[in-house]
JSON list of C-alpha atoms in Angstrom, two decimals:
[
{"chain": "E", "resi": 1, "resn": "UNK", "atom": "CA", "xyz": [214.16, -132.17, -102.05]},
{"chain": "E", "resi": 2, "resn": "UNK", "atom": "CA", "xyz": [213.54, -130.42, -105.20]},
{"chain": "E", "resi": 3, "resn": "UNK", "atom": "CA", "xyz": [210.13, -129.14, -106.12]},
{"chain": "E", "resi": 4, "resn": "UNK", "atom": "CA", "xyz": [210.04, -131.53, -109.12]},
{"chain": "E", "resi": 5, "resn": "UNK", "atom": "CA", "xyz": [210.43, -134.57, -106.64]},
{"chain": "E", "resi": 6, "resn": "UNK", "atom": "CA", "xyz": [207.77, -133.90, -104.11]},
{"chain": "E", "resi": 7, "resn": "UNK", "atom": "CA", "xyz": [205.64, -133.40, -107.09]},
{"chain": "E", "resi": 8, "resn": "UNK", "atom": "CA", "xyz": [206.71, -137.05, -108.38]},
{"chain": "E", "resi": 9, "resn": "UNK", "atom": "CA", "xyz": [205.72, -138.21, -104.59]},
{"chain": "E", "resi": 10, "resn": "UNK", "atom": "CA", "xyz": [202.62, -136.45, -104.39]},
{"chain": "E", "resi": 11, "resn": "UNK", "atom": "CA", "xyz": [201.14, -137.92, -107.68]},
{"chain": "E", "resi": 12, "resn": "UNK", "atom": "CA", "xyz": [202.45, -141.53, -106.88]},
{"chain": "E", "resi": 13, "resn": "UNK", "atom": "CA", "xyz": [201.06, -141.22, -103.60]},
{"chain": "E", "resi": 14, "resn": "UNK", "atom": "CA", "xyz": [197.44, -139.92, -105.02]},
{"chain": "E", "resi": 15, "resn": "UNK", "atom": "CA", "xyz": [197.76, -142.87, -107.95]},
{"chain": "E", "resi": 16, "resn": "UNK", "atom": "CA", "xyz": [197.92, -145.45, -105.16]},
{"chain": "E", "resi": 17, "resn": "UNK", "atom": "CA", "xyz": [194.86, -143.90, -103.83]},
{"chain": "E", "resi": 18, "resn": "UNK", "atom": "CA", "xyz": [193.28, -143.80, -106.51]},
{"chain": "E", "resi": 19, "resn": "UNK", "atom": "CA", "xyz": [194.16, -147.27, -107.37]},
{"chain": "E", "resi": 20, "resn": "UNK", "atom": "CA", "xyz": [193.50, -148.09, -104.07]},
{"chain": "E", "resi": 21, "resn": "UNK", "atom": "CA", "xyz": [189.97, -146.84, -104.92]},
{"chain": "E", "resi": 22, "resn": "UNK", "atom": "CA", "xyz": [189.56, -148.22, -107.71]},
{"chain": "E", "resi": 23, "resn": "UNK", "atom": "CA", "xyz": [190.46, -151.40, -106.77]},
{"chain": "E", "resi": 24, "resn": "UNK", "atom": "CA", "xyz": [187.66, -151.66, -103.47]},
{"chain": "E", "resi": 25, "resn": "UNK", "atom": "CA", "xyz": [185.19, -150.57, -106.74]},
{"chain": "E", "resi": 26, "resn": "UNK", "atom": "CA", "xyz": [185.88, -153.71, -108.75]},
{"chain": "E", "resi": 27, "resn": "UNK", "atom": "CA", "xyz": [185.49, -155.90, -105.51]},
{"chain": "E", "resi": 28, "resn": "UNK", "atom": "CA", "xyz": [181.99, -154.50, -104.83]},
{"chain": "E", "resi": 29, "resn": "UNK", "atom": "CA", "xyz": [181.10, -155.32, -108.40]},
{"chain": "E", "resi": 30, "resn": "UNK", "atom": "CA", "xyz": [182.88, -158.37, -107.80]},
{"chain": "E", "resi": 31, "resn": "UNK", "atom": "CA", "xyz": [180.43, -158.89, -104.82]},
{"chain": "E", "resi": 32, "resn": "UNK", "atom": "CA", "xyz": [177.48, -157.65, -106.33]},
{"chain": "E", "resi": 33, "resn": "UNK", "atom": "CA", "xyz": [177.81, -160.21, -109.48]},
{"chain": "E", "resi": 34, "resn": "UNK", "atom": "CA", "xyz": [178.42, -163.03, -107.51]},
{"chain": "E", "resi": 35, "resn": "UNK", "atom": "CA", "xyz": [175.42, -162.27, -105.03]},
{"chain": "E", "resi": 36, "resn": "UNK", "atom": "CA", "xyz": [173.27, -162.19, -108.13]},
{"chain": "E", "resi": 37, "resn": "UNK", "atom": "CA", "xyz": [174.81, -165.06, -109.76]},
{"chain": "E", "resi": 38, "resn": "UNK", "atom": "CA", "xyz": [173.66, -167.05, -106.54]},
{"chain": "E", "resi": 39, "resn": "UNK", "atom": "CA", "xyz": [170.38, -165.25, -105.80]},
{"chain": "E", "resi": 40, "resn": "UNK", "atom": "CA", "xyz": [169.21, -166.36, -109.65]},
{"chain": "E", "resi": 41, "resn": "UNK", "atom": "CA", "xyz": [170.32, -169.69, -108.59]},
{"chain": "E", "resi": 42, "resn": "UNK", "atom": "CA", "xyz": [168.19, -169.49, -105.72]},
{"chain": "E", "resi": 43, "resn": "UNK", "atom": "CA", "xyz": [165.26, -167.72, -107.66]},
{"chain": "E", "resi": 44, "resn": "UNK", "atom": "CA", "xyz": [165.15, -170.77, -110.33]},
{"chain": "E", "resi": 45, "resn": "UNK", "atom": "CA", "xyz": [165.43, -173.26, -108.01]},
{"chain": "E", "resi": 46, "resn": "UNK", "atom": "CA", "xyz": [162.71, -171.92, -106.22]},
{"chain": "E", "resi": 47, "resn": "UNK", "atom": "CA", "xyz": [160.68, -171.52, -108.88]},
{"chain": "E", "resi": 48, "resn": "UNK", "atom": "CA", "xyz": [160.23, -167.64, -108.25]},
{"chain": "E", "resi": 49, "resn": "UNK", "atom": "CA", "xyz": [160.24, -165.13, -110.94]},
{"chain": "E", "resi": 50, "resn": "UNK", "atom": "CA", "xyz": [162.51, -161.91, -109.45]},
{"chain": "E", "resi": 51, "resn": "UNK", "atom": "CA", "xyz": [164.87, -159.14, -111.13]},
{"chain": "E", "resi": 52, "resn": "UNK", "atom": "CA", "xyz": [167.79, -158.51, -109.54]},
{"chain": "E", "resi": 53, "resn": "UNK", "atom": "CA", "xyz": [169.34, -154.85, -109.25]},
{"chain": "E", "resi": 54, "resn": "UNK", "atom": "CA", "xyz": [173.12, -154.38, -108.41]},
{"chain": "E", "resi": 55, "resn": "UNK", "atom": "CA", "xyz": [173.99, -151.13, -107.16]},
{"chain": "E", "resi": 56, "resn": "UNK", "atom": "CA", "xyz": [177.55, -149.65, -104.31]},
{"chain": "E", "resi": 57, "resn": "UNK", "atom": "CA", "xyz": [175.94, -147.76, -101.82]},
{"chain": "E", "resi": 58, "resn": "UNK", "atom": "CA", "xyz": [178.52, -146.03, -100.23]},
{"chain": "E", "resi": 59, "resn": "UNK", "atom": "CA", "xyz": [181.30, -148.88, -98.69]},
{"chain": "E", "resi": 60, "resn": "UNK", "atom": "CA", "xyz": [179.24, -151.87, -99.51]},
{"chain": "E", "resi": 61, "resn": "UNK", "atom": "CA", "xyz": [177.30, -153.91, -102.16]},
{"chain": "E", "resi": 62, "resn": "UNK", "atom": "CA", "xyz": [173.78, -153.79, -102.74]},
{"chain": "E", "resi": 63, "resn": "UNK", "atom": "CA", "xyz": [171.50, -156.33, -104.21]},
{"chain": "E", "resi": 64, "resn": "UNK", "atom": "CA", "xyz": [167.90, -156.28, -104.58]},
{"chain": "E", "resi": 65, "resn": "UNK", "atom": "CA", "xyz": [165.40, -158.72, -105.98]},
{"chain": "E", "resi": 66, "resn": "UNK", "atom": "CA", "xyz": [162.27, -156.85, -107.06]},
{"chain": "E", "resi": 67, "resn": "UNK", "atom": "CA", "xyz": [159.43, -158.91, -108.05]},
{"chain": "E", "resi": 68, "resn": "UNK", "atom": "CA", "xyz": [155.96, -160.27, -107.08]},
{"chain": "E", "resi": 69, "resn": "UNK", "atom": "CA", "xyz": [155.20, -162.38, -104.85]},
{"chain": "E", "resi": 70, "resn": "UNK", "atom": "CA", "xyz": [158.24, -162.54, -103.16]},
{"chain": "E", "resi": 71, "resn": "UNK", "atom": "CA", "xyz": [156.89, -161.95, -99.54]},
{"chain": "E", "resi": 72, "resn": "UNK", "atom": "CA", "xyz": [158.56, -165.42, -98.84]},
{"chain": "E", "resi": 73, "resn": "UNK", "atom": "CA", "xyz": [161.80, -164.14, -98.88]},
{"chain": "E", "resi": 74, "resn": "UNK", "atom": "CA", "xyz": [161.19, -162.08, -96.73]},
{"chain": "E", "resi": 75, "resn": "UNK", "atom": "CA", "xyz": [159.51, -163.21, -93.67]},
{"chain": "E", "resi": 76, "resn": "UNK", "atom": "CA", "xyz": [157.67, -162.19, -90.89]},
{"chain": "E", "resi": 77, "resn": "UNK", "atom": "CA", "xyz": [159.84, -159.07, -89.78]},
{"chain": "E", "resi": 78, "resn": "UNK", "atom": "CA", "xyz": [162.06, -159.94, -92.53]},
{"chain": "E", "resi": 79, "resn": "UNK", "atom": "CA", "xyz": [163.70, -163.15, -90.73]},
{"chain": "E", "resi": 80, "resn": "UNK", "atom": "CA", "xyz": [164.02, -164.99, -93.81]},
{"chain": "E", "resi": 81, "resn": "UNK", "atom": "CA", "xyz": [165.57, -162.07, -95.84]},
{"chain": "E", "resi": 82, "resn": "UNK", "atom": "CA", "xyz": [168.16, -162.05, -92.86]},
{"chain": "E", "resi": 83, "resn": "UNK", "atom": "CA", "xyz": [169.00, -165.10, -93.35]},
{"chain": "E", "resi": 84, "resn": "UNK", "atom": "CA", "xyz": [169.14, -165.15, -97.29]},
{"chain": "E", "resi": 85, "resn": "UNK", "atom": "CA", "xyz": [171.70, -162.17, -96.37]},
{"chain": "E", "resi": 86, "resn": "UNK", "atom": "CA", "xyz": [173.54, -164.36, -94.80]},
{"chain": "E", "resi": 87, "resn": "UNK", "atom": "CA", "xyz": [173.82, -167.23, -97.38]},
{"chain": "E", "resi": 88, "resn": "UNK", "atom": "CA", "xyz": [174.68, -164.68, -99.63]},
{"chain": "E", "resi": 89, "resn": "UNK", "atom": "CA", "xyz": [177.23, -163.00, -98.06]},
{"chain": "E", "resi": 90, "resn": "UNK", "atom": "CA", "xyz": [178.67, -166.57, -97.46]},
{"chain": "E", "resi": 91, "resn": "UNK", "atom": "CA", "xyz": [178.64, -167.47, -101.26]},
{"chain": "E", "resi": 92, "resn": "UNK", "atom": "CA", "xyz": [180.34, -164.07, -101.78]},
{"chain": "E", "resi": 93, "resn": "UNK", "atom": "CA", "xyz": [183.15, -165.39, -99.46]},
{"chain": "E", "resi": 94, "resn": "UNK", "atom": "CA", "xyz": [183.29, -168.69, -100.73]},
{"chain": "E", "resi": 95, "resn": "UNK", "atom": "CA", "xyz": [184.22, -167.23, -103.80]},
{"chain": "E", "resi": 96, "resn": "UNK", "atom": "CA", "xyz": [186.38, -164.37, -102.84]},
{"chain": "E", "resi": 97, "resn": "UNK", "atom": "CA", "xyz": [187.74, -165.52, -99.37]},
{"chain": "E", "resi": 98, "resn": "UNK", "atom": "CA", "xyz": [186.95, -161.86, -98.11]},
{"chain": "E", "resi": 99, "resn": "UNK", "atom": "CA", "xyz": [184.06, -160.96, -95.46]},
{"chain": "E", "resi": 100, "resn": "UNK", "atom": "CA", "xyz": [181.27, -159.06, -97.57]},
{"chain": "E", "resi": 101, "resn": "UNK", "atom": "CA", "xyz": [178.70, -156.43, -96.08]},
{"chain": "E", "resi": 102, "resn": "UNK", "atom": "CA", "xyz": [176.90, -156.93, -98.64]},
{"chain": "E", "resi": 103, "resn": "UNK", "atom": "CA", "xyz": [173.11, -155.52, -98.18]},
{"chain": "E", "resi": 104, "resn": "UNK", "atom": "CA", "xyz": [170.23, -157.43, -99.24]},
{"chain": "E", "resi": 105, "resn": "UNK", "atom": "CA", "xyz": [166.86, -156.11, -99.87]},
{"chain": "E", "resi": 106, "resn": "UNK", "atom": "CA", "xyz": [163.52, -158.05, -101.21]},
{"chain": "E", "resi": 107, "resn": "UNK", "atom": "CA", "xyz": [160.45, -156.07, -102.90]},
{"chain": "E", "resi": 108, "resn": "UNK", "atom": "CA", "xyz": [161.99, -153.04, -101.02]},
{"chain": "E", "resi": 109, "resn": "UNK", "atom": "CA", "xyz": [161.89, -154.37, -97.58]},
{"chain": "E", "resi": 110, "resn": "UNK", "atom": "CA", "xyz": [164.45, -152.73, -96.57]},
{"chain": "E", "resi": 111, "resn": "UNK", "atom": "CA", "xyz": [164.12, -149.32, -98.43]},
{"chain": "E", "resi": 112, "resn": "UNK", "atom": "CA", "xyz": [160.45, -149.43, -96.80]},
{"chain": "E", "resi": 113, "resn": "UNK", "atom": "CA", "xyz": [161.45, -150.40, -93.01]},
{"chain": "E", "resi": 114, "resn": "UNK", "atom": "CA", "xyz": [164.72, -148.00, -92.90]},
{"chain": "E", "resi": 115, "resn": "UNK", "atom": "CA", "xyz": [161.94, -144.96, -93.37]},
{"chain": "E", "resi": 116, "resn": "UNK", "atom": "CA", "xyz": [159.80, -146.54, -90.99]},
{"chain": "E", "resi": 117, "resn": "UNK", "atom": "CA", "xyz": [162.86, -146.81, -88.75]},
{"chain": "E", "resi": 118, "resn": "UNK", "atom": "CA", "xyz": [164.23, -143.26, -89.50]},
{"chain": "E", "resi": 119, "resn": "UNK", "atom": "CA", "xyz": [160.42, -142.00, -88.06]},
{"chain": "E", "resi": 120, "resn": "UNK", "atom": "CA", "xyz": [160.72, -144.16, -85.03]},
{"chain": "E", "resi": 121, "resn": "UNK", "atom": "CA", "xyz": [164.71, -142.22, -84.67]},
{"chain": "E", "resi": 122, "resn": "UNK", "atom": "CA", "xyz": [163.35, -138.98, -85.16]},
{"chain": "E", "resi": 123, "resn": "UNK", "atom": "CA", "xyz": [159.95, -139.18, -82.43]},
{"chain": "E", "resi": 124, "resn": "UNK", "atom": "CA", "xyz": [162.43, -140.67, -79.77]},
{"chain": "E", "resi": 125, "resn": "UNK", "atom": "CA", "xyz": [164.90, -137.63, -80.70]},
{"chain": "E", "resi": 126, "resn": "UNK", "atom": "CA", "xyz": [161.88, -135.66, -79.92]},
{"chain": "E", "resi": 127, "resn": "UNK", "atom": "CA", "xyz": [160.83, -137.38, -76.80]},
{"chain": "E", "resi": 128, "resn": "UNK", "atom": "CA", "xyz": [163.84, -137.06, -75.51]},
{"chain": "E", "resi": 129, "resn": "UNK", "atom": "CA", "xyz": [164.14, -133.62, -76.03]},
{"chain": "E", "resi": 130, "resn": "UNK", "atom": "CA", "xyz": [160.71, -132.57, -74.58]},
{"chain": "E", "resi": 131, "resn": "UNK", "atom": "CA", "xyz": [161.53, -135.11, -71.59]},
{"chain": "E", "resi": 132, "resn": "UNK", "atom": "CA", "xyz": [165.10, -134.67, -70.55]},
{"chain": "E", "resi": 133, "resn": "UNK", "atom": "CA", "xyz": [164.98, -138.53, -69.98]},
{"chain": "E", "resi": 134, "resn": "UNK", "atom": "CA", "xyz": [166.38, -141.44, -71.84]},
{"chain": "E", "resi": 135, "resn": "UNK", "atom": "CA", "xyz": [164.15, -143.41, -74.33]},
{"chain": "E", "resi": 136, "resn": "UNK", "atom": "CA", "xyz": [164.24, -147.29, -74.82]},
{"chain": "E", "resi": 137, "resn": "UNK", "atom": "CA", "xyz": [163.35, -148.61, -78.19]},
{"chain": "E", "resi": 138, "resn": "UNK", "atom": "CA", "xyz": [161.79, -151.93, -78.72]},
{"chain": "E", "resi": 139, "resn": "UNK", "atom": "CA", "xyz": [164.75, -154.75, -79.48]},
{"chain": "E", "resi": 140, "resn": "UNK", "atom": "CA", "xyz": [165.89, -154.40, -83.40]},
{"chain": "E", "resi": 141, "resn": "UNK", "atom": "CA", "xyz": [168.03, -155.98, -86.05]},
{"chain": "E", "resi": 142, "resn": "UNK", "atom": "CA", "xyz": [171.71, -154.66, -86.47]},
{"chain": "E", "resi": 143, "resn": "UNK", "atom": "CA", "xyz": [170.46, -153.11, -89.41]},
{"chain": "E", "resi": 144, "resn": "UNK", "atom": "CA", "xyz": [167.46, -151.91, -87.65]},
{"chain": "E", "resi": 145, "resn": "UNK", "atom": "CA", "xyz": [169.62, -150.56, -85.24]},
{"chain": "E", "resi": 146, "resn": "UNK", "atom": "CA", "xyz": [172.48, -148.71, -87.24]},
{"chain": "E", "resi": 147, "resn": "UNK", "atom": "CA", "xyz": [169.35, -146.53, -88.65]},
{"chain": "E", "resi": 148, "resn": "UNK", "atom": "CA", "xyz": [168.30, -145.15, -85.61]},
{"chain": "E", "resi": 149, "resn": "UNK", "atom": "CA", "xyz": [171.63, -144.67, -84.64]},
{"chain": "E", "resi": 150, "resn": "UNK", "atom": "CA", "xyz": [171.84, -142.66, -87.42]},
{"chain": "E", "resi": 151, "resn": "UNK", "atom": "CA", "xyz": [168.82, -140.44, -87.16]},
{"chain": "E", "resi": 152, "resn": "UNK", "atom": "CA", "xyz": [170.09, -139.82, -83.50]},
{"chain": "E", "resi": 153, "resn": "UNK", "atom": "CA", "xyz": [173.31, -138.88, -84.44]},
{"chain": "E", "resi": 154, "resn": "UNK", "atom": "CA", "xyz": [172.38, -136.76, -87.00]},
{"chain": "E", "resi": 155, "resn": "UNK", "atom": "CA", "xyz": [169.93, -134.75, -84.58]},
{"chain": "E", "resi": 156, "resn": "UNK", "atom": "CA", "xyz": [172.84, -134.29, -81.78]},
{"chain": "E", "resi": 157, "resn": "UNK", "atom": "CA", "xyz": [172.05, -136.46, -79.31]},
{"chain": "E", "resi": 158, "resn": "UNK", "atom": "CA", "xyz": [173.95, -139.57, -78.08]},
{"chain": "E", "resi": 159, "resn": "UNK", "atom": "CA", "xyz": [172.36, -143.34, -78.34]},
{"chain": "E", "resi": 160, "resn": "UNK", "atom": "CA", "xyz": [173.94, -146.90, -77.37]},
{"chain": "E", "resi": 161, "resn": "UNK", "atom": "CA", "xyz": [172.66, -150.41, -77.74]},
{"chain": "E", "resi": 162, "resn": "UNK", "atom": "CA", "xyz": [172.03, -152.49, -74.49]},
{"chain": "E", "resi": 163, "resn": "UNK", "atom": "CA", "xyz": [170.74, -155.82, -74.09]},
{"chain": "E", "resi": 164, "resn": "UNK", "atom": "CA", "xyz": [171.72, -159.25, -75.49]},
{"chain": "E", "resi": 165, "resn": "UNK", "atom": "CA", "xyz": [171.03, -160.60, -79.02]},
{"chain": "E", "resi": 166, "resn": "UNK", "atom": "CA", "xyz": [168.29, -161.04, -79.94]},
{"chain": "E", "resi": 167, "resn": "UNK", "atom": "CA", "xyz": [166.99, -158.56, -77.50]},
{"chain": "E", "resi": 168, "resn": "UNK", "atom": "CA", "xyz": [169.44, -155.95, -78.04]},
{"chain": "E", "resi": 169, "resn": "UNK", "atom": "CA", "xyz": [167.20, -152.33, -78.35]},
{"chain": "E", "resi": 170, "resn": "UNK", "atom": "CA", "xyz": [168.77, -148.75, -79.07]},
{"chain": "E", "resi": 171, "resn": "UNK", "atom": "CA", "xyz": [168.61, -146.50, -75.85]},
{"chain": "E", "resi": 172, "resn": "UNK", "atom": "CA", "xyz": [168.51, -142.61, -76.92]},
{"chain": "E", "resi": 173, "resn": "UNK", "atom": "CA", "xyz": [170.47, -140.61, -74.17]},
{"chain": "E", "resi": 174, "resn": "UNK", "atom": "CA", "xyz": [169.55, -136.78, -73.72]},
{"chain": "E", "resi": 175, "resn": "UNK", "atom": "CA", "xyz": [172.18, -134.55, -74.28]}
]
């Protein structure tokens, strides 16, 4: 194969992943408009007054509705706003027939509880550490739980969930 031909292959093969790319952007703007278009729904219906903020963090949609008074949407321990996730995400597939990860967040629920959660991570890291034993967290939400994962990860130590829905807790193993 000449030089000139592997070069041919090399940039059709980076255009596809670049289009490739490009095209998993415009679905998670695709996502992100139709979440809003249905959480403004929601917001007029409900009579609530709410900005919504589209953003791709990382592999996934975000949404946020920033606003006051919007505690209802989120529930104690944000049950409701789990469940508004859900709706969501099932609005986004109505329209697109693809599963969406989109991620929700209400008044900065979210933003707030993953830096609670990421303190939690980092004093059972600790524990661990100064203990040599294994530390069980109180049960979380998948969410909940991906962010201590996380934090554990990132500190070298192992962790695995145990436990059945909705009891399922994070268990930090020494290393």
């Amino acid at each position: 194969m000449t030089d000139g031909m592997q070069n041919n292959e090399a940039a059709e093969q980076s255009a596809g992943t670049t289009s490739t790319a490009g095209d998993r952007l415009k679905a998670l703007e695709a996502e992100s408009d139709i979440a809003a278009d249905y959480l403004e729904e929601l917001l007029d219906i409900a009579d609530l007054d709410g900005d919504i903020d589209m953003d791709i963090d990382g592999d996934r949609a975000a949404v946020s509705i920033v606003g006051a008074e919007l505690n209802n949407l989120v529930g104690e321990n944000g049950k409701v706003l789990e469940a508004l996730q859900e709706l969501t995400r099932l609005a986004v597939y109505r329209e697109t027939g693809e599963r969406s990860r989109l991620m929700l967040d209400v008044s900065n629920y979210r933003a707030n509880r993953k830096a609670e959660l990421e303190e939690v991570g980092r004093k059972a890291v600790e524990e661990v550490k100064a203990t040599g034993t294994p530390v069980r967290l109180d049960p979380m939400t998948p969410f909940e739980r991906k962010v201590v994962h996380d934090v554990v990860a990132a500190a070298g130590l192992t962790s695995e969930s145990e436990g059945e829905e909705p009891r399922r807790r994070v268990v930090v193993q020494p290393s």
